[in-house]
Short mmCIF file of C-alpha atoms in Angstrom, two decimals:
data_model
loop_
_atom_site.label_atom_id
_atom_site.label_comp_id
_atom_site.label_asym_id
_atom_site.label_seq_id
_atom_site.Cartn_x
_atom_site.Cartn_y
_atom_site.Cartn_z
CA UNK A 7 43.99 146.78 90.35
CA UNK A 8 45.75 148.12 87.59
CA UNK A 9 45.20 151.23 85.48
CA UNK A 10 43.65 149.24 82.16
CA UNK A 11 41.32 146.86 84.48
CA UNK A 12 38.96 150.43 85.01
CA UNK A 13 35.51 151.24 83.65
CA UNK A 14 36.21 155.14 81.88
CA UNK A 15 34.56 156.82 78.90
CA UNK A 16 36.32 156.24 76.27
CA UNK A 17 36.57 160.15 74.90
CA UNK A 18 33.82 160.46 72.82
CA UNK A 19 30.59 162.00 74.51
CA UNK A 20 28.39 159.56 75.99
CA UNK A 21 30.66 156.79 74.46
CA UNK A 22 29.67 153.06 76.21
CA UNK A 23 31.85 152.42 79.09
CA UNK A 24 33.91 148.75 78.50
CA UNK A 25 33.15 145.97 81.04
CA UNK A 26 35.65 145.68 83.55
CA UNK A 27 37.46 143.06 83.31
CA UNK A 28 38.31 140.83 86.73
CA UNK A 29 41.86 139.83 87.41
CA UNK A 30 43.52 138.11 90.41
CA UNK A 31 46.65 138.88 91.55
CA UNK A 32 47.10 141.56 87.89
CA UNK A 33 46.19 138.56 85.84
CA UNK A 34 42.75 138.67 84.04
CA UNK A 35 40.55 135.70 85.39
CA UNK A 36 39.87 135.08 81.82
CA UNK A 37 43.56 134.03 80.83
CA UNK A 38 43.95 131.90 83.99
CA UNK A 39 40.78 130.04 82.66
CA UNK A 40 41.84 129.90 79.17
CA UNK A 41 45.19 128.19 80.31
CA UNK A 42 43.85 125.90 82.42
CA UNK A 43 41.10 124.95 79.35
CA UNK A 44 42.85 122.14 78.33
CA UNK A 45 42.67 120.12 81.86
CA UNK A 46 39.76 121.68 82.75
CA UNK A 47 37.61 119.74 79.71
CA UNK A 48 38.75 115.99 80.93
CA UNK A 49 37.74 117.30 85.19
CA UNK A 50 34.60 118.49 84.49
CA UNK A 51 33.91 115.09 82.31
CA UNK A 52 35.18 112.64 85.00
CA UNK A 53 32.91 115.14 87.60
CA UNK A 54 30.10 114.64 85.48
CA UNK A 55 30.25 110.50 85.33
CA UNK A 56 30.84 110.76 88.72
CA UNK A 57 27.79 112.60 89.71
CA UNK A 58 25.33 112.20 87.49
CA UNK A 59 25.03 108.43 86.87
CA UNK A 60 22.90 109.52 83.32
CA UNK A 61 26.15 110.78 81.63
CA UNK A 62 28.08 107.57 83.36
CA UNK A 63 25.44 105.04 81.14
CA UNK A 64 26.86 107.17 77.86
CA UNK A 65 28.74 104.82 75.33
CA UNK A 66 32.33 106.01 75.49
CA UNK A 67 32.47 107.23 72.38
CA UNK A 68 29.82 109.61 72.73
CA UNK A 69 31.73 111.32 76.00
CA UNK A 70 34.55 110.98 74.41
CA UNK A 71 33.57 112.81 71.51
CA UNK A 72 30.19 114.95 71.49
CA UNK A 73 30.12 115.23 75.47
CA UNK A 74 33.61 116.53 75.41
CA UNK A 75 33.49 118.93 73.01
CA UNK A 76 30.06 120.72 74.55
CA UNK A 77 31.84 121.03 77.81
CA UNK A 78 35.07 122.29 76.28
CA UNK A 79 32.88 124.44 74.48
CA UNK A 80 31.00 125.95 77.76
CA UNK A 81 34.02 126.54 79.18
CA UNK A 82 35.92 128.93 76.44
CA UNK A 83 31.78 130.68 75.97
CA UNK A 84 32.38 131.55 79.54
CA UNK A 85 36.10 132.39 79.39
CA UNK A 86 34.65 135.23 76.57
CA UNK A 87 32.11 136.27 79.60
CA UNK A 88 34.66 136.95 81.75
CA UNK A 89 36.88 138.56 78.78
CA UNK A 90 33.90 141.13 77.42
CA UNK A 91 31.07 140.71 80.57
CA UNK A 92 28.78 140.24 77.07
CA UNK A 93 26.43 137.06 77.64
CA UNK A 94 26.56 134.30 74.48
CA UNK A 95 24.04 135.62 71.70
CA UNK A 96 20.99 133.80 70.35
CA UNK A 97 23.22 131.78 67.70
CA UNK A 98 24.67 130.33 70.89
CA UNK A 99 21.80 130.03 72.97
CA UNK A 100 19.97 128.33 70.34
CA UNK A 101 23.22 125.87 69.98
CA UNK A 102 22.82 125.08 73.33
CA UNK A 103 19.25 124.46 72.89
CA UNK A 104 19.62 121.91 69.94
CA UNK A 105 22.40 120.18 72.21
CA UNK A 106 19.76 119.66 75.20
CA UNK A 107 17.38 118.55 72.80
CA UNK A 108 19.54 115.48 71.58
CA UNK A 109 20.11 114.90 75.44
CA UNK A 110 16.71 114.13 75.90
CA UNK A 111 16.19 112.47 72.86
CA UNK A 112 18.62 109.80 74.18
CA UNK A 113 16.48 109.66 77.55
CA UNK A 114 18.98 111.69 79.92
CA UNK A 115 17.03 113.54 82.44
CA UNK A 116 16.25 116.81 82.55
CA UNK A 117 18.23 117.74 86.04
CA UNK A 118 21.23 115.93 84.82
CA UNK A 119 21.41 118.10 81.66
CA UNK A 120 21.20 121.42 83.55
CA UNK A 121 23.54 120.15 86.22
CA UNK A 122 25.79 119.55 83.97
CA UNK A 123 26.54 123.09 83.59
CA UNK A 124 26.29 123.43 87.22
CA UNK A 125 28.81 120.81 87.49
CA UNK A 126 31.02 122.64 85.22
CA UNK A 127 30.83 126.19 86.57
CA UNK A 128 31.88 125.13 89.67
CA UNK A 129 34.75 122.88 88.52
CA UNK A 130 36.19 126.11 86.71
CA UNK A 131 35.31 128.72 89.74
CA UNK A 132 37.39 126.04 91.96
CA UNK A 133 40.39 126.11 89.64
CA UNK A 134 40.91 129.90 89.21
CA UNK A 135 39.73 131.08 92.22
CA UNK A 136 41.38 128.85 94.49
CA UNK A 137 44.74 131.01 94.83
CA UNK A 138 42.48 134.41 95.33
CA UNK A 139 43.65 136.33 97.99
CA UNK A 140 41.75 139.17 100.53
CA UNK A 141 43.08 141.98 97.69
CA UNK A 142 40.99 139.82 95.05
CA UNK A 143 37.51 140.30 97.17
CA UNK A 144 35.48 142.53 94.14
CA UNK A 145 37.20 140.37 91.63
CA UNK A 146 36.19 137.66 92.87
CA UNK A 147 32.80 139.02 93.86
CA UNK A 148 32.23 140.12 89.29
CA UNK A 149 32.99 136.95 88.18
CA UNK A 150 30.85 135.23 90.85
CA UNK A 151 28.25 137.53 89.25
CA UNK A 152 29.01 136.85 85.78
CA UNK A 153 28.98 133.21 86.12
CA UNK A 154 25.28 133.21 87.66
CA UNK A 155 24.08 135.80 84.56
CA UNK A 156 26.06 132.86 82.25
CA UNK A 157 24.73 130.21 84.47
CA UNK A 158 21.05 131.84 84.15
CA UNK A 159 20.88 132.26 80.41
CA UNK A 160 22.15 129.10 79.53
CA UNK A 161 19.71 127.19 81.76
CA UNK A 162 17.00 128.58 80.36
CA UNK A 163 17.95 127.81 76.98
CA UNK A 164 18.75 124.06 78.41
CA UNK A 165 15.63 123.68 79.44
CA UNK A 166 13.33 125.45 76.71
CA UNK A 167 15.67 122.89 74.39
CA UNK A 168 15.13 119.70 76.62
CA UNK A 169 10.97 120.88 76.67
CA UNK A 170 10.66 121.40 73.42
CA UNK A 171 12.00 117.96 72.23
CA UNK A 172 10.42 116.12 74.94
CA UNK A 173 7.13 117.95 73.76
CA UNK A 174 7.22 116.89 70.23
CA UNK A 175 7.74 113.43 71.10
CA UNK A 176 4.89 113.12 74.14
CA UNK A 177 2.85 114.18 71.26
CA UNK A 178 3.65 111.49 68.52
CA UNK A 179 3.72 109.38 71.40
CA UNK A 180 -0.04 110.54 72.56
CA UNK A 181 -0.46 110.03 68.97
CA UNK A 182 0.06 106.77 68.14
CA UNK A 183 -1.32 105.71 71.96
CA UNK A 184 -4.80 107.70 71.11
CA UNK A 185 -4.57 105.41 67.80
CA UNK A 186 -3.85 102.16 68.90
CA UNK A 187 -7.14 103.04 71.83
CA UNK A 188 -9.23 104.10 68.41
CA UNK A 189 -8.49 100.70 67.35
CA UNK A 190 -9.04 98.15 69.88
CA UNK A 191 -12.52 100.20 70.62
CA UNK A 192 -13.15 99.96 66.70
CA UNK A 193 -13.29 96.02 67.47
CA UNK A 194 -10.55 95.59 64.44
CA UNK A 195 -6.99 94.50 64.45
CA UNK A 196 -4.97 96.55 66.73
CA UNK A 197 -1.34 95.00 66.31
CA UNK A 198 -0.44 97.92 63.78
CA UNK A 199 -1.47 100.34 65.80
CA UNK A 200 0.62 98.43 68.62
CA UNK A 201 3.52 98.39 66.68
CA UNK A 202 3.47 102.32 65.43
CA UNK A 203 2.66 103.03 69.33
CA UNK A 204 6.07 101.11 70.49
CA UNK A 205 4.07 99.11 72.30
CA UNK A 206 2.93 94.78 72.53
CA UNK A 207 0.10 93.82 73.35
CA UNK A 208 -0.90 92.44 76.50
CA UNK A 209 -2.78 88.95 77.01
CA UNK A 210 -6.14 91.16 78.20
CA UNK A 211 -7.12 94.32 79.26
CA UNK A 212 -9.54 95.08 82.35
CA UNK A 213 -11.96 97.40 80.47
CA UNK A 214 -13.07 100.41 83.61
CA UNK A 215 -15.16 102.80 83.07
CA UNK A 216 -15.71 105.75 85.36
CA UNK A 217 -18.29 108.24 85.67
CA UNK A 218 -16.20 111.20 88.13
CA UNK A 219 -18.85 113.38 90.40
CA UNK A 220 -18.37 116.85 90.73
CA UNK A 221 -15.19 118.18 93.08
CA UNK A 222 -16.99 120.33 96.07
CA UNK A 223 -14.75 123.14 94.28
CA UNK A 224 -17.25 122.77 91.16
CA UNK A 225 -20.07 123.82 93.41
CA UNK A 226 -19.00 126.61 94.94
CA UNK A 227 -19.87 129.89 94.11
CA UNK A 228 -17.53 132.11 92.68
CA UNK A 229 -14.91 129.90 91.72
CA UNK A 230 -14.17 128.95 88.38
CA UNK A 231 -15.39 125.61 87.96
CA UNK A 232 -13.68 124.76 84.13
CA UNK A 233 -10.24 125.19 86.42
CA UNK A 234 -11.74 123.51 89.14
CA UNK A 235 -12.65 120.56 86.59
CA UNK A 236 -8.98 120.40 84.69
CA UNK A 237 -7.50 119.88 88.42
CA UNK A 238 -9.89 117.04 89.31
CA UNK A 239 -8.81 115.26 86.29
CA UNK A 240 -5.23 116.12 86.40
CA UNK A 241 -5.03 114.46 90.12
CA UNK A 242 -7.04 111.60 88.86
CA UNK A 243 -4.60 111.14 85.61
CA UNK A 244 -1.71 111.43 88.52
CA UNK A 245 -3.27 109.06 90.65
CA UNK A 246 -3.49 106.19 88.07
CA UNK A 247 -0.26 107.10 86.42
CA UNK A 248 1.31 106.57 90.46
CA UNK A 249 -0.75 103.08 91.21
CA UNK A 250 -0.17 101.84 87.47
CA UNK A 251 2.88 102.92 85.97
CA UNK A 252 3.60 101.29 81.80
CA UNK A 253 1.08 101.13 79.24
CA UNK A 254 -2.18 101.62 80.27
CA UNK A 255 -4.18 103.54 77.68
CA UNK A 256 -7.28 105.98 78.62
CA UNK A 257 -9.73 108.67 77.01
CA UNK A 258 -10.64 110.72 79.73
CA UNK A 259 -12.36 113.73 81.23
CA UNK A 260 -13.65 116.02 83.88
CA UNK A 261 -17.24 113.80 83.94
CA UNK A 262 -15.45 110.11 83.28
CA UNK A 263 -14.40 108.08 80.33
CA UNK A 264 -12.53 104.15 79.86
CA UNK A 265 -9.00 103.48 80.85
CA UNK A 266 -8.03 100.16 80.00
CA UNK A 267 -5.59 98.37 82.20
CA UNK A 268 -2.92 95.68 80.47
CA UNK A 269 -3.53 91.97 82.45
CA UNK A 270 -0.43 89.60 82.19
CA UNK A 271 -2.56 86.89 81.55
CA UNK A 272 -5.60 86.36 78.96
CA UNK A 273 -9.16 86.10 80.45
CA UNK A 274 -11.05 83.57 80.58
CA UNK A 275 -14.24 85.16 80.69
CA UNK A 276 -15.96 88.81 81.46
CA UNK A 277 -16.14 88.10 84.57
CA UNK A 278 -12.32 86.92 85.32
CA UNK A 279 -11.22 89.79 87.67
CA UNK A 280 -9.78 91.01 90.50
CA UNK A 281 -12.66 92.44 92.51
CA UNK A 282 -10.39 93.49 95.79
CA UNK A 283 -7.97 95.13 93.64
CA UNK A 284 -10.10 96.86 91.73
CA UNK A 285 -12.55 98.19 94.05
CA UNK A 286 -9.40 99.67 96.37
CA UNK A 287 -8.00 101.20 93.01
CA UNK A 288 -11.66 102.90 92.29
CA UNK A 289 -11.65 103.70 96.10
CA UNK A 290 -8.12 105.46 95.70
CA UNK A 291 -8.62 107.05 92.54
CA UNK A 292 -11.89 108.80 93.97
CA UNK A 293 -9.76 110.09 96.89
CA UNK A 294 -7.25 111.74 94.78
CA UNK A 295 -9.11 113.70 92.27
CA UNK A 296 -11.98 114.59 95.33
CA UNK A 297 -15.19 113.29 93.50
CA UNK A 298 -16.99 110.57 93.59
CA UNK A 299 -16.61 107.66 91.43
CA UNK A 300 -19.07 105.06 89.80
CA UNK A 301 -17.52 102.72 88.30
CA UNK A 302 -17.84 99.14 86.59
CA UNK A 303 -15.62 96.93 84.60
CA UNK A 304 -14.79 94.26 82.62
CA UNK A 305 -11.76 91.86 81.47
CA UNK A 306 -11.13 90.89 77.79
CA UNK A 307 -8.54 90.12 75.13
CA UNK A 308 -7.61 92.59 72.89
CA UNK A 309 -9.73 91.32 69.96
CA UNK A 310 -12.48 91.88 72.74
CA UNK A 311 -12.01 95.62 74.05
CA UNK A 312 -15.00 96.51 72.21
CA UNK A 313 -17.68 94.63 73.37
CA UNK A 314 -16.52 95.03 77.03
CA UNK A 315 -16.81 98.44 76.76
CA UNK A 316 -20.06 98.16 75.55
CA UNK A 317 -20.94 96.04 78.57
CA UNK A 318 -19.37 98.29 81.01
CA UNK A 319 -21.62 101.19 79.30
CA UNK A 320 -24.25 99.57 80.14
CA UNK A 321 -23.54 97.67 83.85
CA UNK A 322 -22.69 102.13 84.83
CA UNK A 323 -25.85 102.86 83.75
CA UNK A 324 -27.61 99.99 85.24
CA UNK A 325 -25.68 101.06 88.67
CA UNK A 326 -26.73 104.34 88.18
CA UNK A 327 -30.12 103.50 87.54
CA UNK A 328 -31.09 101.38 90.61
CA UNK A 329 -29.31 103.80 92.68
CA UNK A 330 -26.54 101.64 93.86
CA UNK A 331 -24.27 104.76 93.88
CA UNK A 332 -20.34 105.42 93.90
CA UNK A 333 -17.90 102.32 93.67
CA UNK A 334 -17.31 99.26 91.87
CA UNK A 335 -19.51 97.62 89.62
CA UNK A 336 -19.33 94.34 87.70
CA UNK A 337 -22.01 92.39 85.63
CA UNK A 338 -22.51 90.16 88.36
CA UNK A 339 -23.92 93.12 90.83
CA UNK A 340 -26.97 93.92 87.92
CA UNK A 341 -27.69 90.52 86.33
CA UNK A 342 -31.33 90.91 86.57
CA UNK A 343 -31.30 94.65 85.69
CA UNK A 344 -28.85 93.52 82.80
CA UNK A 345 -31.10 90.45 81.42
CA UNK A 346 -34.61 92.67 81.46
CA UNK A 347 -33.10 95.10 79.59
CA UNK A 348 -32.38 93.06 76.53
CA UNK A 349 -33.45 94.55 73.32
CA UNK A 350 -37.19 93.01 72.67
CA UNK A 351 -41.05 93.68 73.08
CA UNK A 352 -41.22 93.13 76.77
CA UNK A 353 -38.23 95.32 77.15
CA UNK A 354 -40.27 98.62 75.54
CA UNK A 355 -43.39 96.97 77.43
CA UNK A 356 -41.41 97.31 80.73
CA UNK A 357 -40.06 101.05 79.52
CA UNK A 358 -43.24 102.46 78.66
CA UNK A 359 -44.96 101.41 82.37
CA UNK A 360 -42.89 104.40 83.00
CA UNK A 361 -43.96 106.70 80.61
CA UNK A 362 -45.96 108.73 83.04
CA UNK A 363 -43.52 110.03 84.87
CA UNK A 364 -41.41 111.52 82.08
CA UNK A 365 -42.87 114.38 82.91
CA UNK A 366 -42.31 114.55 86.38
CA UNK A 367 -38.36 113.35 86.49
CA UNK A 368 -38.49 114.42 90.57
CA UNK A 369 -40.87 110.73 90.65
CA UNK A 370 -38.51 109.16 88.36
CA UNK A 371 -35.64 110.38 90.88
CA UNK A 372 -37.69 109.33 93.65
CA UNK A 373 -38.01 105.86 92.74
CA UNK A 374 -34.56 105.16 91.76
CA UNK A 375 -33.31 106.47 95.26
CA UNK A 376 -36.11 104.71 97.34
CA UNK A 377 -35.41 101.29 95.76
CA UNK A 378 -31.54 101.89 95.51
CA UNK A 379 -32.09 102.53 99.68
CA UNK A 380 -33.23 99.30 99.54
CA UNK A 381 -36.85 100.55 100.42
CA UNK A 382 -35.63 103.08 103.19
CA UNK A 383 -37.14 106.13 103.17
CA UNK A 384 -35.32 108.30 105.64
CA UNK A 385 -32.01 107.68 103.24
CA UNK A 386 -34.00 107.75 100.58
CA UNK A 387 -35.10 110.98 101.17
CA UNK A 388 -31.08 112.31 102.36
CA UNK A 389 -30.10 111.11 99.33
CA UNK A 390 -32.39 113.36 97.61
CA UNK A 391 -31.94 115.89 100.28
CA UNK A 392 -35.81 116.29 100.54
CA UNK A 393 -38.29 115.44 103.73
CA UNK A 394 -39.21 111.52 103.89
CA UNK A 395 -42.44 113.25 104.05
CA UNK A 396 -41.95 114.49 99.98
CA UNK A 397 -40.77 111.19 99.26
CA UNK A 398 -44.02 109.96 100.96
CA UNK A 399 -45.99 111.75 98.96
CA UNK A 400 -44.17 111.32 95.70
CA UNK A 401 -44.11 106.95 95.97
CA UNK A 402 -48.12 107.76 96.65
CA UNK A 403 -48.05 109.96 92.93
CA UNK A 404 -46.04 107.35 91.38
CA UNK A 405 -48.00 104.32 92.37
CA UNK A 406 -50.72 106.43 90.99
CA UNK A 407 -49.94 107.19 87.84
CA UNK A 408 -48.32 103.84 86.69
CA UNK A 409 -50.28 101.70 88.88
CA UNK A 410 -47.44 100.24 90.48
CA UNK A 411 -46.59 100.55 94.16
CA UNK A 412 -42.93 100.53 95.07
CA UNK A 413 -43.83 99.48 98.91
CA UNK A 414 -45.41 96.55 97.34
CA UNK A 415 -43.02 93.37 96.86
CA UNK A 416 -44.52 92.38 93.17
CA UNK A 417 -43.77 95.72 92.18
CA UNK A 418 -40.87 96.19 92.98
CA UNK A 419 -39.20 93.71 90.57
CA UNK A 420 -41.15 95.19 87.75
CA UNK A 421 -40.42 99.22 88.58
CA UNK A 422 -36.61 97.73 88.92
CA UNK A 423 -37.22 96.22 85.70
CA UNK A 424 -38.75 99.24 84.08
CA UNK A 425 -36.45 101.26 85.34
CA UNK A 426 -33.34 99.40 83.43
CA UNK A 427 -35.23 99.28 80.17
CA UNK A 428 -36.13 103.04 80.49
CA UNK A 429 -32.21 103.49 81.29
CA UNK A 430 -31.32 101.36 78.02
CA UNK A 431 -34.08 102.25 75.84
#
């Protein structure tokens, strides 16, 4: 090493010490890397469209131009790294920052924007250290070290950049997705909405609504069940995101909520669906996120979002109701529930045979599990995790205090019946 190239105080007491600066063979690394700047630009471009097919699918002009200059740029930041061991300063970090923003504003991908510097760093180490020698080893060794401090700084600004932009337009997009929901629940004219959203509108939507049981997590002691919750629904958002990638729109949360699923054809009534498909997504969807899942669902045209979602309110509750527990629903699996519960004097006739027991909700629960058993009272009573003996004895109170037997077969259709229009009252 020569006499300039070390660290000393400069005279003045407790003056900083200058960086030393690395050289290979007595020529600072930084001139080799400045000289070799002007073929270095045009390498590390044809690397890049080499590599990383997202810079490859650039128009010309734009690598040409923009693409070029960024990299040519990198490479003198990091030639004055080398030159003063000082890192680039906020003006340049925040540079770098606006320049990863515009990359994913164009769509390139995160990795492809970071390894681009990658990409870079090692094009330049190859071309100035190539002709270091065993003499060169701590040279070598600082600018190894200065490249990852460069390399570390400048990928953090990349990404906080690419995050931030990518941010700001999830949310418009969230936006004007949440909107164009609003509206085709709202029953009204949804191809605005479409349009601001970026999005056409299918034929029909299948209309699903969930209700999500808890995750065992949520029951445990001790553990906080609000996190416990957010994770449930994050793996179920995952799930359906994996199994239906595009434009499916949802309001969700921790205890359920509608997700409405574009069909590529229009239907030709409620009842037009898949029922295989669907039941295997519900089935799937409750195996991700760890709870159990009620669901029931409906097909419609856009105009007709609303009302299905009205009727697959209702068919989840009716499911609920007569105990048919977790899985697929349709309209077809409660038509007699469904019918008795129309809005009309027999309806609050039927309702108010229950009115006894709204003081005693353990016989209402009692009742709903015995019949959903279909009249079995050993799973009635697992369900309910009580003694068939208690459910014994709580049929007996019922029977007494509304006069209707559920062991009896007349009865049975009418507490069914009662039970739906207490549901829907």
């Amino acid at each position: 090493m020569t006499a300039h190239n070390e660290t000393a105080h400069d005279g003045a007491a407790g003056a900083p010490r200058p960086e030393r600066v690395p050289e290979l063979g007595g020529v600072p690394v930084h001139e080799l890397l400045r000289a070799a700047a002007p073929a270095l630009a045009p390498a590390v471009l044809a690397r890049l469209v080499a590599a990383l097919p997202a810079y490859g699918a650039l128009p010309s002009e734009q690598l040409r131009g923009e693409i070029t200059r960024e990299v040519d740029r990198a490479i003198r930041a990091f030639t004055e790294v080398l030159r003063t061991g000082a890192l680039p300063d906020e003006a340049e970090l925040a540079r770098i920052s606006e320049s990863s923003a515009r990359r994913a504003d164009e769509g390139v991908p995160l990795e492809a924007v970071v390894g681009a510097y990658h990409f870079g760093a090692q094009e330049c180490s190859d071309r100035v250290l190539a002709a270091a020698g065993p003499a060169d080893l701590a040279d070598v060794l600082l600018v190894q070290h200065r490249l990852l401090d460069y390399l570390r700084l400048v990928s953090c600004a990349v990404a906080a950049g690419y995050v931030r932009e990518r941010q700001a337009a999830l949310s418009d997009e969230q936006v004007a997705r949440q909107a164009l929901l609003s509206s085709l629940l709202a029953g009204g004219d949804a191809r605005a909405a479409a349009d601001r959203a970026g999005l056409a509108l299918p034929p029909g939507y299948v209309v699903l609504g969930l209700a999500v049981g808890p995750h065992p997590d949520e029951l445990l002691p001790g553990v906080n069940h609000a996190v416990a919750a957010r994770r449930k629904l994050r793996r179920l958002r995952g799930e359906l995101q994996r199994r239906l990638p595009g434009d499916l729109l949802s309001a969700l949360s921790g205890s359920g909520g509608l997700v409405l699923l574009p069909a590529d054809r229009a239907p030709t009534d409620l009842g037009d669906l898949d029922r295989p498909a669907l039941a295997r997504l519900v089935e799937d969807l409750g195996r991700a996120c760890g709870g159990e899942l009620l669901a029931a669902a409906a097909a419609a045209p856009p105009a007709g979002v609303a009302a299905a979602a009205r009727l697959v309110g209702e068919i989840r509750e009716l499911a609920a109701g007569a105990g048919r527990g977790p899985g697929l629903h349709l309209l077809d699996d409660v038509l007699l529930e469904y019918q008795l519960s129309r809005p009309g004097p027999a309806r609050d006739r039927l309702a108010a045979r229950l009115t006894p027991l709204l003081q005693r909700p353990e016989l209402l629960d009692t009742l709903r599990a015995f019949l959903g058993a279909g009249l079995d009272r050993r799973q009635a009573a697992a369900r309910l995790q009580v003694h068939p003996n208690t459910v014994d004895y709580r049929l007996r109170r019922a029977a007494e205090l509304t006069g209707l037997d559920a062991a009896r077969g007349p009865d049975q259709l009418t507490l069914r019946a009662a039970l739906a229009a207490h549901d829907l009252g």
